[in-house]
Amino acid sequence: IESELEFMTPPLIIHKVYTCISRNAPDYERKIADFNAGLEAINRDGTLRKIMESHGFQTTDGVNYQYVGI
């Protein structure tokens, strides 16, 4: 189906994706810290870019993904 679609640049809208962890969850602060540390590590070493590109995602600026911790 991708060959039938025409992608617009710049996109009309960019939706942010959020990860939520309830404050009622056991050890929620540790879970948040672990998530943020892992996200930073895969962002820094290029793993995140490889994952996103392998699924057909591209950056809006061609260089940087804008993923931040929670």
PDB file of N, CA and C in Angstrom:
ATOM      1  N   ILE A   1       0.813  -1.191   0.000  1.00  0.00           N
ATOM      2  CA  ILE A   1       0.000   0.000   0.000  1.00  0.00           C
ATOM      3  C   ILE A   1       0.866   1.268   0.000  1.00  0.00           C
ATOM      4  N   GLU A   2       2.107   1.165   0.499  1.00  0.00           N
ATOM      5  CA  GLU A   2       2.975   2.346   0.565  1.00  0.00           C
ATOM      6  C   GLU A   2       3.175   2.979  -0.806  1.00  0.00           C
ATOM      7  N   SER A   3       3.238   2.160  -1.853  1.00  0.00           N
ATOM      8  CA  SER A   3       3.443   2.702  -3.199  1.00  0.00           C
ATOM      9  C   SER A   3       2.241   3.508  -3.677  1.00  0.00           C
ATOM     10  N   GLU A   4       1.096   3.331  -3.037  1.00  0.00           N
ATOM     11  CA  GLU A   4      -0.108   4.065  -3.418  1.00  0.00           C
ATOM     12  C   GLU A   4      -0.292   5.351  -2.630  1.00  0.00           C
ATOM     13  N   LEU A   5       0.550   5.565  -1.624  1.00  0.00           N
ATOM     14  CA  LEU A   5       0.420   6.742  -0.773  1.00  0.00           C
ATOM     15  C   LEU A   5       1.398   7.823  -1.193  1.00  0.00           C
ATOM     16  N   GLU A   6       0.990   9.041  -1.003  1.00  0.00           N
ATOM     17  CA  GLU A   6       1.882  10.173  -1.238  1.00  0.00           C
ATOM     18  C   GLU A   6       2.093  10.871   0.102  1.00  0.00           C
ATOM     19  N   PHE A   7       3.326  10.894   0.568  1.00  0.00           N
ATOM     20  CA  PHE A   7       3.628  11.500   1.848  1.00  0.00           C
ATOM     21  C   PHE A   7       3.898  12.983   1.671  1.00  0.00           C
ATOM     22  N   MET A   8       3.327  13.775   2.565  1.00  0.00           N
ATOM     23  CA  MET A   8       3.479  15.218   2.523  1.00  0.00           C
ATOM     24  C   MET A   8       4.614  15.641   3.449  1.00  0.00           C
ATOM     25  N   THR A   9       5.381  16.608   3.012  1.00  0.00           N
ATOM     26  CA  THR A   9       6.375  17.215   3.884  1.00  0.00           C
ATOM     27  C   THR A   9       6.237  18.718   3.795  1.00  0.00           C
ATOM     28  N   PRO A  10       6.246  19.388   4.895  1.00  0.00           N
ATOM     29  CA  PRO A  10       6.254  18.826   6.233  1.00  0.00           C
ATOM     30  C   PRO A  10       4.904  18.205   6.558  1.00  0.00           C
ATOM     31  N   PRO A  11       4.856  17.323   7.545  1.00  0.00           N
ATOM     32  CA  PRO A  11       3.576  16.708   7.907  1.00  0.00           C
ATOM     33  C   PRO A  11       2.613  17.754   8.459  1.00  0.00           C
ATOM     34  N   LEU A  12       1.329  17.482   8.322  1.00  0.00           N
ATOM     35  CA  LEU A  12       0.322  18.388   8.858  1.00  0.00           C
ATOM     36  C   LEU A  12       0.369  18.444  10.376  1.00  0.00           C
ATOM     37  N   ILE A  13       0.648  17.304  10.978  1.00  0.00           N
ATOM     38  CA  ILE A  13       0.693  17.226  12.437  1.00  0.00           C
ATOM     39  C   ILE A  13       1.643  16.115  12.847  1.00  0.00           C
ATOM     40  N   ILE A  14       2.281  16.314  13.969  1.00  0.00           N
ATOM     41  CA  ILE A  14       3.133  15.282  14.552  1.00  0.00           C
ATOM     42  C   ILE A  14       2.549  14.958  15.918  1.00  0.00           C
ATOM     43  N   HIS A  15       2.131  13.728  16.092  1.00  0.00           N
ATOM     44  CA  HIS A  15       1.549  13.309  17.366  1.00  0.00           C
ATOM     45  C   HIS A  15       2.651  12.829  18.300  1.00  0.00           C
ATOM     46  N   LYS A  16       2.598  13.293  19.515  1.00  0.00           N
ATOM     47  CA  LYS A  16       3.532  12.817  20.525  1.00  0.00           C
ATOM     48  C   LYS A  16       2.982  11.517  21.112  1.00  0.00           C
ATOM     49  N   VAL A  17       3.878  10.655  21.537  1.00  0.00           N
ATOM     50  CA  VAL A  17       3.504   9.391  22.149  1.00  0.00           C
ATOM     51  C   VAL A  17       3.982   9.427  23.593  1.00  0.00           C
ATOM     52  N   TYR A  18       3.124   9.047  24.485  1.00  0.00           N
ATOM     53  CA  TYR A  18       3.446   9.091  25.906  1.00  0.00           C
ATOM     54  C   TYR A  18       3.413   7.693  26.506  1.00  0.00           C
ATOM     55  N   THR A  19       4.286   7.462  27.450  1.00  0.00           N
ATOM     56  CA  THR A  19       4.272   6.246  28.242  1.00  0.00           C
ATOM     57  C   THR A  19       3.862   6.647  29.649  1.00  0.00           C
ATOM     58  N   CYS A  20       2.847   6.004  30.152  1.00  0.00           N
ATOM     59  CA  CYS A  20       2.335   6.358  31.481  1.00  0.00           C
ATOM     60  C   CYS A  20       2.569   5.215  32.462  1.00  0.00           C
ATOM     61  N   ILE A  21       2.997   5.591  33.640  1.00  0.00           N
ATOM     62  CA  ILE A  21       3.160   4.633  34.727  1.00  0.00           C
ATOM     63  C   ILE A  21       2.433   5.220  35.930  1.00  0.00           C
ATOM     64  N   SER A  22       1.479   4.504  36.442  1.00  0.00           N
ATOM     65  CA  SER A  22       0.678   4.984  37.564  1.00  0.00           C
ATOM     66  C   SER A  22       1.522   5.163  38.817  1.00  0.00           C
ATOM     67  N   ARG A  23       1.251   6.222  39.542  1.00  0.00           N
ATOM     68  CA  ARG A  23       1.924   6.426  40.827  1.00  0.00           C
ATOM     69  C   ARG A  23       1.475   5.393  41.853  1.00  0.00           C
ATOM     70  N   ASN A  24       0.418   4.679  41.539  1.00  0.00           N
ATOM     71  CA  ASN A  24      -0.054   3.609  42.420  1.00  0.00           C
ATOM     72  C   ASN A  24       0.660   2.284  42.149  1.00  0.00           C
ATOM     73  N   ALA A  25       1.440   2.221  41.070  1.00  0.00           N
ATOM     74  CA  ALA A  25       2.152   0.990  40.731  1.00  0.00           C
ATOM     75  C   ALA A  25       3.315   0.785  41.704  1.00  0.00           C
ATOM     76  N   PRO A  26       3.562  -0.456  42.092  1.00  0.00           N
ATOM     77  CA  PRO A  26       4.702  -0.722  42.978  1.00  0.00           C
ATOM     78  C   PRO A  26       6.001  -0.239  42.325  1.00  0.00           C
ATOM     79  N   ASP A  27       6.833   0.456  43.081  1.00  0.00           N
ATOM     80  CA  ASP A  27       8.134   0.933  42.603  1.00  0.00           C
ATOM     81  C   ASP A  27       8.037   1.819  41.356  1.00  0.00           C
ATOM     82  N   TYR A  28       6.984   2.646  41.275  1.00  0.00           N
ATOM     83  CA  TYR A  28       6.780   3.441  40.065  1.00  0.00           C
ATOM     84  C   TYR A  28       7.954   4.367  39.766  1.00  0.00           C
ATOM     85  N   GLU A  29       8.592   4.917  40.797  1.00  0.00           N
ATOM     86  CA  GLU A  29       9.722   5.822  40.553  1.00  0.00           C
ATOM     87  C   GLU A  29      10.904   5.084  39.925  1.00  0.00           C
ATOM     88  N   ARG A  30      11.166   3.867  40.381  1.00  0.00           N
ATOM     89  CA  ARG A  30      12.242   3.063  39.794  1.00  0.00           C
ATOM     90  C   ARG A  30      11.917   2.701  38.361  1.00  0.00           C
ATOM     91  N   LYS A  31      10.649   2.365  38.089  1.00  0.00           N
ATOM     92  CA  LYS A  31      10.239   2.013  36.725  1.00  0.00           C
ATOM     93  C   LYS A  31      10.428   3.195  35.785  1.00  0.00           C
ATOM     94  N   ILE A  32      10.073   4.387  36.242  1.00  0.00           N
ATOM     95  CA  ILE A  32      10.248   5.584  35.422  1.00  0.00           C
ATOM     96  C   ILE A  32      11.740   5.836  35.173  1.00  0.00           C
ATOM     97  N   ALA A  33      12.537   5.736  36.220  1.00  0.00           N
ATOM     98  CA  ALA A  33      13.983   5.954  36.080  1.00  0.00           C
ATOM     99  C   ALA A  33      14.602   4.927  35.133  1.00  0.00           C
ATOM    100  N   ASP A  34      14.212   3.665  35.271  1.00  0.00           N
ATOM    101  CA  ASP A  34      14.742   2.617  34.395  1.00  0.00           C
ATOM    102  C   ASP A  34      14.322   2.859  32.943  1.00  0.00           C
ATOM    103  N   PHE A  35      13.068   3.238  32.730  1.00  0.00           N
ATOM    104  CA  PHE A  35      12.590   3.520  31.374  1.00  0.00           C
ATOM    105  C   PHE A  35      13.400   4.655  30.752  1.00  0.00           C
ATOM    106  N   ASN A  36      13.543   5.747  31.507  1.00  0.00           N
ATOM    107  CA  ASN A  36      14.276   6.898  30.987  1.00  0.00           C
ATOM    108  C   ASN A  36      15.737   6.564  30.693  1.00  0.00           C
ATOM    109  N   ALA A  37      16.366   5.788  31.564  1.00  0.00           N
ATOM    110  CA  ALA A  37      17.757   5.400  31.349  1.00  0.00           C
ATOM    111  C   ALA A  37      17.892   4.532  30.096  1.00  0.00           C
ATOM    112  N   GLY A  38      16.983   3.592  29.925  1.00  0.00           N
ATOM    113  CA  GLY A  38      17.022   2.733  28.744  1.00  0.00           C
ATOM    114  C   GLY A  38      16.763   3.509  27.467  1.00  0.00           C
ATOM    115  N   LEU A  39      15.802   4.416  27.507  1.00  0.00           N
ATOM    116  CA  LEU A  39      15.488   5.239  26.333  1.00  0.00           C
ATOM    117  C   LEU A  39      16.683   6.106  25.962  1.00  0.00           C
ATOM    118  N   GLU A  40      17.305   6.721  26.946  1.00  0.00           N
ATOM    119  CA  GLU A  40      18.486   7.544  26.691  1.00  0.00           C
ATOM    120  C   GLU A  40      19.615   6.710  26.089  1.00  0.00           C
ATOM    121  N   ALA A  41      19.815   5.503  26.598  1.00  0.00           N
ATOM    122  CA  ALA A  41      20.894   4.646  26.105  1.00  0.00           C
ATOM    123  C   ALA A  41      20.679   4.251  24.648  1.00  0.00           C
ATOM    124  N   ILE A  42      19.463   3.826  24.280  1.00  0.00           N
ATOM    125  CA  ILE A  42      19.236   3.420  22.888  1.00  0.00           C
ATOM    126  C   ILE A  42      19.166   4.621  21.953  1.00  0.00           C
ATOM    127  N   ASN A  43      18.804   5.779  22.483  1.00  0.00           N
ATOM    128  CA  ASN A  43      18.831   6.994  21.672  1.00  0.00           C
ATOM    129  C   ASN A  43      20.276   7.387  21.392  1.00  0.00           C
ATOM    130  N   ARG A  44      21.123   7.335  22.416  1.00  0.00           N
ATOM    131  CA  ARG A  44      22.520   7.747  22.308  1.00  0.00           C
ATOM    132  C   ARG A  44      23.331   6.823  21.389  1.00  0.00           C
ATOM    133  N   ASP A  45      23.092   5.506  21.478  1.00  0.00           N
ATOM    134  CA  ASP A  45      23.929   4.583  20.695  1.00  0.00           C
ATOM    135  C   ASP A  45      23.397   4.283  19.294  1.00  0.00           C
ATOM    136  N   GLY A  46      22.265   4.895  18.928  1.00  0.00           N
ATOM    137  CA  GLY A  46      21.745   4.727  17.568  1.00  0.00           C
ATOM    138  C   GLY A  46      20.761   3.579  17.403  1.00  0.00           C
ATOM    139  N   THR A  47      20.542   2.799  18.449  1.00  0.00           N
ATOM    140  CA  THR A  47      19.606   1.678  18.363  1.00  0.00           C
ATOM    141  C   THR A  47      18.190   2.160  18.065  1.00  0.00           C
ATOM    142  N   LEU A  48      17.778   3.234  18.691  1.00  0.00           N
ATOM    143  CA  LEU A  48      16.438   3.768  18.462  1.00  0.00           C
ATOM    144  C   LEU A  48      16.244   4.136  16.994  1.00  0.00           C
ATOM    145  N   ARG A  49      17.219   4.817  16.418  1.00  0.00           N
ATOM    146  CA  ARG A  49      17.144   5.184  14.994  1.00  0.00           C
ATOM    147  C   ARG A  49      16.998   3.934  14.120  1.00  0.00           C
ATOM    148  N   LYS A  50      17.791   2.901  14.409  1.00  0.00           N
ATOM    149  CA  LYS A  50      17.725   1.667  13.620  1.00  0.00           C
ATOM    150  C   LYS A  50      16.349   1.023  13.733  1.00  0.00           C
ATOM    151  N   ILE A  51      15.805   0.995  14.940  1.00  0.00           N
ATOM    152  CA  ILE A  51      14.472   0.416  15.135  1.00  0.00           C
ATOM    153  C   ILE A  51      13.433   1.200  14.347  1.00  0.00           C
ATOM    154  N   MET A  52      13.447   2.512  14.492  1.00  0.00           N
ATOM    155  CA  MET A  52      12.454   3.347  13.805  1.00  0.00           C
ATOM    156  C   MET A  52      12.578   3.217  12.295  1.00  0.00           C
ATOM    157  N   GLU A  53      13.779   3.290  11.781  1.00  0.00           N
ATOM    158  CA  GLU A  53      13.969   3.190  10.334  1.00  0.00           C
ATOM    159  C   GLU A  53      13.601   1.816   9.803  1.00  0.00           C
ATOM    160  N   SER A  54      13.810   0.755  10.595  1.00  0.00           N
ATOM    161  CA  SER A  54      13.454  -0.587  10.134  1.00  0.00           C
ATOM    162  C   SER A  54      11.940  -0.747   9.996  1.00  0.00           C
ATOM    163  N   HIS A  55      11.193   0.139  10.650  1.00  0.00           N
ATOM    164  CA  HIS A  55       9.736   0.109  10.555  1.00  0.00           C
ATOM    165  C   HIS A  55       9.198   1.228   9.667  1.00  0.00           C
ATOM    166  N   GLY A  56      10.077   1.869   8.917  1.00  0.00           N
ATOM    167  CA  GLY A  56       9.653   2.856   7.932  1.00  0.00           C
ATOM    168  C   GLY A  56       9.465   4.265   8.455  1.00  0.00           C
ATOM    169  N   PHE A  57       9.888   4.537   9.684  1.00  0.00           N
ATOM    170  CA  PHE A  57       9.756   5.888  10.223  1.00  0.00           C
ATOM    171  C   PHE A  57      10.987   6.710   9.860  1.00  0.00           C
ATOM    172  N   GLN A  58      10.762   7.981   9.608  1.00  0.00           N
ATOM    173  CA  GLN A  58      11.855   8.885   9.309  1.00  0.00           C
ATOM    174  C   GLN A  58      11.777  10.072  10.252  1.00  0.00           C
ATOM    175  N   THR A  59      12.901  10.723  10.455  1.00  0.00           N
ATOM    176  CA  THR A  59      12.888  11.918  11.289  1.00  0.00           C
ATOM    177  C   THR A  59      12.322  13.084  10.503  1.00  0.00           C
ATOM    178  N   THR A  60      11.801  14.067  11.216  1.00  0.00           N
ATOM    179  CA  THR A  60      11.264  15.248  10.537  1.00  0.00           C
ATOM    180  C   THR A  60      12.383  16.119   9.990  1.00  0.00           C
ATOM    181  N   ASP A  61      13.549  16.090  10.628  1.00  0.00           N
ATOM    182  CA  ASP A  61      14.654  16.911  10.157  1.00  0.00           C
ATOM    183  C   ASP A  61      15.738  16.086   9.466  1.00  0.00           C
ATOM    184  N   GLY A  62      15.518  14.788   9.321  1.00  0.00           N
ATOM    185  CA  GLY A  62      16.492  13.930   8.660  1.00  0.00           C
ATOM    186  C   GLY A  62      17.670  13.548   9.538  1.00  0.00           C
ATOM    187  N   VAL A  63      17.716  14.081  10.750  1.00  0.00           N
ATOM    188  CA  VAL A  63      18.861  13.825  11.612  1.00  0.00           C
ATOM    189  C   VAL A  63      18.435  13.305  12.970  1.00  0.00           C
ATOM    190  N   ASN A  64      17.581  14.020  13.671  1.00  0.00           N
ATOM    191  CA  ASN A  64      17.308  13.742  15.076  1.00  0.00           C
ATOM    192  C   ASN A  64      15.887  13.290  15.344  1.00  0.00           C
ATOM    193  N   TYR A  65      15.765  12.228  16.120  1.00  0.00           N
ATOM    194  CA  TYR A  65      14.476  11.881  16.695  1.00  0.00           C
ATOM    195  C   TYR A  65      14.339  12.713  17.952  1.00  0.00           C
ATOM    196  N   GLN A  66      13.134  13.057  18.305  1.00  0.00           N
ATOM    197  CA  GLN A  66      12.932  13.871  19.491  1.00  0.00           C
ATOM    198  C   GLN A  66      12.201  13.063  20.542  1.00  0.00           C
ATOM    199  N   TYR A  67      12.915  12.145  21.169  1.00  0.00           N
ATOM    200  CA  TYR A  67      12.350  11.326  22.220  1.00  0.00           C
ATOM    201  C   TYR A  67      12.950  11.760  23.536  1.00  0.00           C
ATOM    202  N   VAL A  68      12.098  12.006  24.487  1.00  0.00           N
ATOM    203  CA  VAL A  68      12.572  12.414  25.805  1.00  0.00           C
ATOM    204  C   VAL A  68      11.934  11.527  26.846  1.00  0.00           C
ATOM    205  N   GLY A  69      12.534  11.473  27.984  1.00  0.00           N
ATOM    206  CA  GLY A  69      12.018  10.652  29.070  1.00  0.00           C
ATOM    207  C   GLY A  69      10.780  11.238  29.681  1.00  0.00           C
ATOM    208  N   ILE A  70      10.176  10.451  30.560  1.00  0.00           N
ATOM    209  CA  ILE A  70       8.956  10.891  31.238  1.00  0.00           C
ATOM    210  C   ILE A  70       9.278  11.420  32.612  1.00  0.00           C
TER     211      ILE A  70
END
